[in-house]
XYZ file of C-alpha atoms in Angstrom:
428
model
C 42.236 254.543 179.098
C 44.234 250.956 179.865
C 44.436 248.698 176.824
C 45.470 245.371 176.469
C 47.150 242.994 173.494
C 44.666 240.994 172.003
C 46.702 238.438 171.121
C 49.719 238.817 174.501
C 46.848 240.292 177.296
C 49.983 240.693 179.154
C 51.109 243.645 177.112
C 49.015 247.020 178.841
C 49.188 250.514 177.340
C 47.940 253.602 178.165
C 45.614 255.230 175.009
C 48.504 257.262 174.330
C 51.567 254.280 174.216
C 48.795 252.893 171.548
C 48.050 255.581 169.985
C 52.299 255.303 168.885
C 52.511 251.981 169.122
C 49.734 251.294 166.287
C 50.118 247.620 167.154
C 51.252 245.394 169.663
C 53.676 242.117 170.085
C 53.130 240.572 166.979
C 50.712 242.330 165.081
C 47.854 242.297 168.115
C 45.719 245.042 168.031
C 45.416 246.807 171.240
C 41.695 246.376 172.960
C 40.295 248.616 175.600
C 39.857 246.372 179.094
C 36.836 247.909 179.634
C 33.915 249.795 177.401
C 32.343 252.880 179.254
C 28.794 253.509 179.261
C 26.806 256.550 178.886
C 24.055 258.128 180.791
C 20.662 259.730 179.467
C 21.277 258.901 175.941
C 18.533 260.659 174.498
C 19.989 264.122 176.160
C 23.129 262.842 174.661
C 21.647 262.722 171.708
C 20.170 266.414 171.412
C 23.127 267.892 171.325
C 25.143 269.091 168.283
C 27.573 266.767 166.865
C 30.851 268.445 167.795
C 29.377 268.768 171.424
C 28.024 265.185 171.938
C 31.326 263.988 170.487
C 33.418 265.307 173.263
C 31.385 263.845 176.053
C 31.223 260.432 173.722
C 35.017 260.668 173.071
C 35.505 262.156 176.700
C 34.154 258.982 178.296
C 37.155 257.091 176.885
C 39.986 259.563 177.173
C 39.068 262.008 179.852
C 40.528 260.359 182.633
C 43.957 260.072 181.163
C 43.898 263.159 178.830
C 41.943 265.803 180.459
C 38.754 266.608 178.878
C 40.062 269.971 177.959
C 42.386 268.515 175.754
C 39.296 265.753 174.123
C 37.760 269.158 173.470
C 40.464 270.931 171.939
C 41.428 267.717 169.467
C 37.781 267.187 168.654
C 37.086 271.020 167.703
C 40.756 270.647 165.568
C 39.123 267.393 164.067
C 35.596 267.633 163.073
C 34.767 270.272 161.142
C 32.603 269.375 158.372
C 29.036 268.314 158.327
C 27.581 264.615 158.099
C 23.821 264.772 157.043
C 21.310 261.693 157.007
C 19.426 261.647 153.881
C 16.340 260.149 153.199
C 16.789 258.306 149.857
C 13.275 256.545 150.137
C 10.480 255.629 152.635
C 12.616 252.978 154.434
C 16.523 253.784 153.880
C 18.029 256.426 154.859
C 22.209 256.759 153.880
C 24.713 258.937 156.368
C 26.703 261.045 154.281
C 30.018 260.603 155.342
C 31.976 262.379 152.551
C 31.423 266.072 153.093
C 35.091 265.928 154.615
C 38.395 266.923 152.648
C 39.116 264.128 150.838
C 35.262 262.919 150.420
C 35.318 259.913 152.142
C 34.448 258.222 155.658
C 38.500 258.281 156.605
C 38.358 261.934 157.116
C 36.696 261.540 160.106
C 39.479 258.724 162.041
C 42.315 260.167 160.645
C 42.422 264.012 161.224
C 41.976 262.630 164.718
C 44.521 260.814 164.758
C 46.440 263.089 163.627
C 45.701 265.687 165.815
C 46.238 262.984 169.178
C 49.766 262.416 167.594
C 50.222 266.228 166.886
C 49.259 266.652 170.435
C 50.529 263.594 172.193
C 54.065 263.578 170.647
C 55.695 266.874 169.345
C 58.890 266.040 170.405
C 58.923 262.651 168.948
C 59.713 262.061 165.206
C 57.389 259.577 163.805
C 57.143 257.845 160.320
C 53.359 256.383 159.357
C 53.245 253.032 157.594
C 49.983 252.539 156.156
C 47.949 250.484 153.466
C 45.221 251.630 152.098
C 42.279 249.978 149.603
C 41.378 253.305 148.399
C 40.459 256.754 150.662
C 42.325 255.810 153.732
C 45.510 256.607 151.811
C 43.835 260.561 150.760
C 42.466 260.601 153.833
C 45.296 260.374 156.432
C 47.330 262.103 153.711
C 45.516 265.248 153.969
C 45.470 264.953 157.188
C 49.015 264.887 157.973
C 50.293 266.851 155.410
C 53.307 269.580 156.274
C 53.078 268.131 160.151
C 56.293 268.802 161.809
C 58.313 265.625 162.806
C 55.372 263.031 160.968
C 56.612 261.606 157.504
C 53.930 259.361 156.114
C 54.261 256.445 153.544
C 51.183 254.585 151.798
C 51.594 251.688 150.252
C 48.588 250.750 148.057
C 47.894 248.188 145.119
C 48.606 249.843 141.638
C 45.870 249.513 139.090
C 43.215 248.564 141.129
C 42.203 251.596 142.763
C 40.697 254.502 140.861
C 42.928 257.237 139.291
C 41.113 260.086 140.820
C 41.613 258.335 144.763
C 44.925 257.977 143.659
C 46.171 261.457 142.863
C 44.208 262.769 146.299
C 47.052 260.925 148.138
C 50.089 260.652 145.336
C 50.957 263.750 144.377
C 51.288 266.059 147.376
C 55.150 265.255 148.090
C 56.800 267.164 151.368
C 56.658 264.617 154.360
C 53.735 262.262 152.313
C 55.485 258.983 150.356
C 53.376 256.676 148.026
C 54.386 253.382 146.889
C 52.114 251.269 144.287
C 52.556 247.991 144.591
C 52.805 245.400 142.249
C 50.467 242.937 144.005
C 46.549 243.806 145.530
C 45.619 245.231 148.831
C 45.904 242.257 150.956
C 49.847 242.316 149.746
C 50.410 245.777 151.001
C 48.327 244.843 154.029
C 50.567 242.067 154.572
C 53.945 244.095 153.567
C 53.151 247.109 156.399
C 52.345 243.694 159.014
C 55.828 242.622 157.916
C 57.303 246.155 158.435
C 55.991 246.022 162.177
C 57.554 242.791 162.909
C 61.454 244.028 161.370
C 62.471 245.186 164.616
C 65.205 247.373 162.494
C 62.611 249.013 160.818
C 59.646 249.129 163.782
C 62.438 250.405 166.260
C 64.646 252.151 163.729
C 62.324 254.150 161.868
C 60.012 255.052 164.945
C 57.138 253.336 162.566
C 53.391 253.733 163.271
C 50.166 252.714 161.707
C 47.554 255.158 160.384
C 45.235 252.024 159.180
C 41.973 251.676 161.396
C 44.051 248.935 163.449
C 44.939 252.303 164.980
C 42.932 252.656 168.358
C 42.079 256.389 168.126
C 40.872 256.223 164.286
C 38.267 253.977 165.834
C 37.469 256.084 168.873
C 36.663 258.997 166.141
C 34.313 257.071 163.937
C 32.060 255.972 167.386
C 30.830 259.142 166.981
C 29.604 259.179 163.472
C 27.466 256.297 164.357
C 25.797 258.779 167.914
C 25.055 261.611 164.969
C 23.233 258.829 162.892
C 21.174 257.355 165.522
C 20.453 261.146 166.502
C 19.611 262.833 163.200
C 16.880 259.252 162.889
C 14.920 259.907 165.851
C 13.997 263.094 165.148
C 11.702 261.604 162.364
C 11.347 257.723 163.748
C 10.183 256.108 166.734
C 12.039 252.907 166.405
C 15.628 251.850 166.262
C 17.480 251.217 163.089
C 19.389 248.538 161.890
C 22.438 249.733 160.113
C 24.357 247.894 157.439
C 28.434 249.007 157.112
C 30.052 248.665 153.792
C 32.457 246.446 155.295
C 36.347 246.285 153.713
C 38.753 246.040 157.040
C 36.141 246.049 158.953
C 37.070 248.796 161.134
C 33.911 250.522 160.286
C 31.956 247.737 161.949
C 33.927 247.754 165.113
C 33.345 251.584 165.928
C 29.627 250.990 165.253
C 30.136 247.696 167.813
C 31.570 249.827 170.180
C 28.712 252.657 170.207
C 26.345 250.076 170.691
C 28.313 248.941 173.235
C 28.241 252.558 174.823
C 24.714 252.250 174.957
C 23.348 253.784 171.586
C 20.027 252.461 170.337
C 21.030 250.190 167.720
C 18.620 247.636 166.517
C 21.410 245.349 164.814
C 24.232 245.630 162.172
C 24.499 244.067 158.989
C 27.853 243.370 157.836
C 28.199 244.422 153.898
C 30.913 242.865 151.783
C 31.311 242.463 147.753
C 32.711 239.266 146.595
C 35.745 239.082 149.163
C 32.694 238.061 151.350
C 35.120 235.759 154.016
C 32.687 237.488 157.127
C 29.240 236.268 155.345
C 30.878 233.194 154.736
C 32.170 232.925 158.129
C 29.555 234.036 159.775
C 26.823 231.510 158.327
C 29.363 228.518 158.495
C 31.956 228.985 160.954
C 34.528 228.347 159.094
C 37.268 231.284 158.336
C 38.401 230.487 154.901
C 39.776 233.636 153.327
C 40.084 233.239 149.282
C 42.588 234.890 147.225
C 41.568 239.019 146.929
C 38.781 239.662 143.871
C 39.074 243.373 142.487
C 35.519 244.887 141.865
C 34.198 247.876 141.225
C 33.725 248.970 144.936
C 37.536 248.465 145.487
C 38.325 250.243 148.825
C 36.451 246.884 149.828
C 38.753 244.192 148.407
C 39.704 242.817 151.477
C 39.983 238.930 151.898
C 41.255 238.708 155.534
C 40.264 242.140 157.461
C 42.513 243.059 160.183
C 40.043 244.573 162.710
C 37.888 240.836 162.796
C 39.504 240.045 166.066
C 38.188 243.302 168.036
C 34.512 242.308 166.393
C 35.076 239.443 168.700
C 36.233 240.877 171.267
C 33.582 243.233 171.400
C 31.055 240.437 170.889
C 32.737 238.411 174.131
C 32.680 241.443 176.424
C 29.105 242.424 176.021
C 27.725 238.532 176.113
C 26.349 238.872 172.815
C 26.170 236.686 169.840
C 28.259 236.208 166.568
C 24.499 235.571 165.165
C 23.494 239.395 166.215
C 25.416 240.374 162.560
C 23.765 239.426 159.561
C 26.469 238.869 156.590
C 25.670 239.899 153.175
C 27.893 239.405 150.220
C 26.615 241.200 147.251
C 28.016 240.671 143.474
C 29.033 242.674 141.354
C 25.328 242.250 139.028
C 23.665 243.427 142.638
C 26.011 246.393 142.867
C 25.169 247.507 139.529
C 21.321 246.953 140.331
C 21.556 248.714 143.541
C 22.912 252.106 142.399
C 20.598 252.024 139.593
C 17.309 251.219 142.143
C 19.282 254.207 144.614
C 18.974 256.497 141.728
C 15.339 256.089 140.514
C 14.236 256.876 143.302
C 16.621 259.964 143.311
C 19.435 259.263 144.967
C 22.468 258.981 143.786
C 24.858 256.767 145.283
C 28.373 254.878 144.459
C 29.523 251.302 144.324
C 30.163 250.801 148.012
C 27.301 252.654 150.053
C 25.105 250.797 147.208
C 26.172 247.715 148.376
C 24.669 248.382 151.715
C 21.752 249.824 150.763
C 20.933 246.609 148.595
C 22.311 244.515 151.952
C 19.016 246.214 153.931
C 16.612 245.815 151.453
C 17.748 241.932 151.173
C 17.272 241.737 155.377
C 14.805 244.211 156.771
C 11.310 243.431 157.510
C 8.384 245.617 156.408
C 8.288 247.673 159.561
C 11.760 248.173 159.957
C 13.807 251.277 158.862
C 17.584 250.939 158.058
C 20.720 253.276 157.551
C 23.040 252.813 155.131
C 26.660 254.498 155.205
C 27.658 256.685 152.282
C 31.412 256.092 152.533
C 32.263 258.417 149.798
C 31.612 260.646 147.512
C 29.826 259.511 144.054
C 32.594 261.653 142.116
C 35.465 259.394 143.387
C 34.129 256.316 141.597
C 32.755 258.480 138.492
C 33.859 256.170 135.617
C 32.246 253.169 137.425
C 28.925 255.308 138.138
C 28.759 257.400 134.819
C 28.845 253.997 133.014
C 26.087 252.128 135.156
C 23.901 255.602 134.834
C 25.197 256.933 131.416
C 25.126 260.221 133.333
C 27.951 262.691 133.435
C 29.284 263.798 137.047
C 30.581 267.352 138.006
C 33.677 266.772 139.829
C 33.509 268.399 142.870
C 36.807 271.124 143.828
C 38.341 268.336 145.765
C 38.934 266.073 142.892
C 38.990 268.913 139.772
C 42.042 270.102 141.500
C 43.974 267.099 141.472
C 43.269 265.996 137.704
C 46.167 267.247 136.169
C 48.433 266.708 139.148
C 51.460 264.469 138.569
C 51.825 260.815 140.613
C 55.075 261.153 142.490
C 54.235 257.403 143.709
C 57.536 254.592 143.803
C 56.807 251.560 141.824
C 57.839 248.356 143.457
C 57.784 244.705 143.669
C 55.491 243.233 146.806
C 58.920 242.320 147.813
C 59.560 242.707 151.613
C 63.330 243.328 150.852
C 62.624 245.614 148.549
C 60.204 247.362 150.540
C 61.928 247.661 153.865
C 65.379 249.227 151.302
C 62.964 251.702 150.329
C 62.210 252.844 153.374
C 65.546 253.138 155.030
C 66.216 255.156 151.860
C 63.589 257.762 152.333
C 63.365 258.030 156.069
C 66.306 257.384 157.442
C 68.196 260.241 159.066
């Protein structure tokens, strides 16, 4: 698989130099120069998910891998179900939280872990990443006790909830949490900085677990294949899918499988209030405002990283900025929609709600849409027990971190601070 520098096309990589890379000459995210295509989709699609992921995943990393390796780190990777449930006569939501940590990330970042497990044992490797909520449990988990990987996650303190905090903040060993006194777009912006501090990028061997990361992406094309394939055994037509949309990294794997050749009618992009893609998209101007916390808060993003590769994807195929339909949806809507979700029995949480409420707002009568359930109802269970005035059983997953102590650092979204920190902790 070649790749090239979105923003210095002169800088090539192989998938694995990306894969350890995590970014390119100044901050570009690395872009694949060409998109494979699949053959006979719909016997593509009859297969089981594990199976039909290593052909889907095999079509981008065969050549330079060896498919008996795709097959090994896909089997190592996904091993937890993903069902599409019908949650009324239209909408039907993709469960993507059946995985460790109960959230969407599970699925990019235990294979990422496994390509670096696989791709550089002899290599010591420290993980910089930001996260808005599950990324930070999610590649936490999945690196945990990995031999030669240390991990830090740098995430906004207070404004995530305190159950997706102690998933990722109180495991210790080779896993280090910072809060930050500042909101996600400040840790965003601190790991960026970290990247460019050639002491720290080249010193500290650093890396980038965030979906800027190539093969995170590559892992969640597949998500989108099972979707498509669990709604045709029940539907004759296409469906349009709306992505909760934070970093938007979500959207470009689901860009990509359409790109692959998987019958998609259209996306629709899903935002809360940090709505700079709606905005952009039905004016043209990219005006990014100052970060709003809400109550679906692994989505308070102002200015998403993975935008440029939306565009990207968008140039390459000859399609049109105007093929994604924006939605920004308030905080009343939010409440609304997981109240309308659960009366007609389903129960949902903050984020997948806002793209269920997204298709409702967009599709046409005939039309049948998929919404992504990015994680588990449990993990936002103060905001949902107060919208419902319900109680929720915590699942294992979360009951077993209650009690657990936060081992997090507390610091300043100071770069100086930050990059002392680091040298402190990692630093042979």
């Amino acid at each position: 698989m070649e790749l090239y520098n979105l923003k210095h096309p002169s800088q090539e990589v192989s998938f694995t130099q990306a894969v350890k890379l995590g970014l390119g000459k100044d901050r570009g995210l690395f872009f694949p120069k060409s998109i494979p295509t699949l053959d006979n989709i719909d016997g593509l699609l009859a297969l089981p998910f594990v199976e039909r992921s290593k052909k889907v995943i095999g079509a981008w990393l065969a050549s330079e891998l060896g498919q008996d390796t795709v097959d090994r780190l896909i089997d190592n990777a996904f091993n937890f179900e993903l069902p599409l449930v019908k949650a009324d006569e239209s909408l039907y939501s993709l469960e993507l939280f059946h995985g460790p940590t109960l959230a969407f990330k599970d699925f990019g970042a235990r294979f990422m872990a496994q390509c670096l497990n696989e791709l550089a044992k002899e290599d010591k490797i420290n993980i910089l990443t930001a996260t808005s909520g599950d990324t930070g449990a999610a590649v936490a988990d999945a690196f945990y006790g990995l031999d030669n990987i240390n991990v830090v996650v740098l995430y906004p303190k207070g404004k995530i909830s305190v159950l997706q905090e102690k998933m990722f903040t109180t495991l210790g060993d080779n896993i280090h949490t910072v809060a930050i006194d500042s909101d996600f777009d400040a840790c965003q912006t601190l790991v960026k900085q970290s990247f460019e501090d050639s002491d720290i990028r080249d010193g500290l061997h650093l890396n980038s677990a965030n979906s800027i990361n190539i093969s995170r992406l590559l892992a969640q094309i597949c998500y989108y294949f099972e979707a498509v394939a669990q709604f045709k055994r029940s539907n004759d037509s296409d469906p349009v899918i709306a992505v909760p949309s934070g970093n938007f990294g979500n959207l470009t794997a689901g860009l990509f499988a359409k790109a692959m050749g998987l019958p998609i009618k259209r996306f629709i992009a899903a935002t809360n209030s940090n709505d700079t893609v709606p905005r952009y998209l039905a004016h043209g101007e990219w005006s990014p405002h100052l970060t709003i916390g809400t109550m679906s808060n692994a989505m308070d993003v102002a200015e998403p990283s993975n935008w440029p590769r939306v565009e990207a994807i968008v140039k390459a195929m000859g399609w049109s900025l105007a093929d994604i339909k924006g939605i920004g949806v308030s905080e009343e809507d939010t409440v609304d929609s997981v109240k309308a979700l659960n009366a007609v029995g389903y129960l949902s949480e903050p984020h997948a709600a806002i793209a269920a409420f997204a298709l409702k707002q967009t599709m046409a009568a005939e039309e049948k849409g998929i919404f992504l359930g990015t994680a588990h109802p449990a993990k936002f269970n103060e905001v949902v027990e107060h919208i419902l005035s319900i109680e929720l059983p915590l699942p294992t997953e979360l009951a077993n971190v209650v009690t657990k102590t936060i081992l997090s650092a507390n610091l300043t979204a100071d770069f100086s601070v930050l990059k002392a920190h680091l040298f402190e902790i990692l630093a042979d």
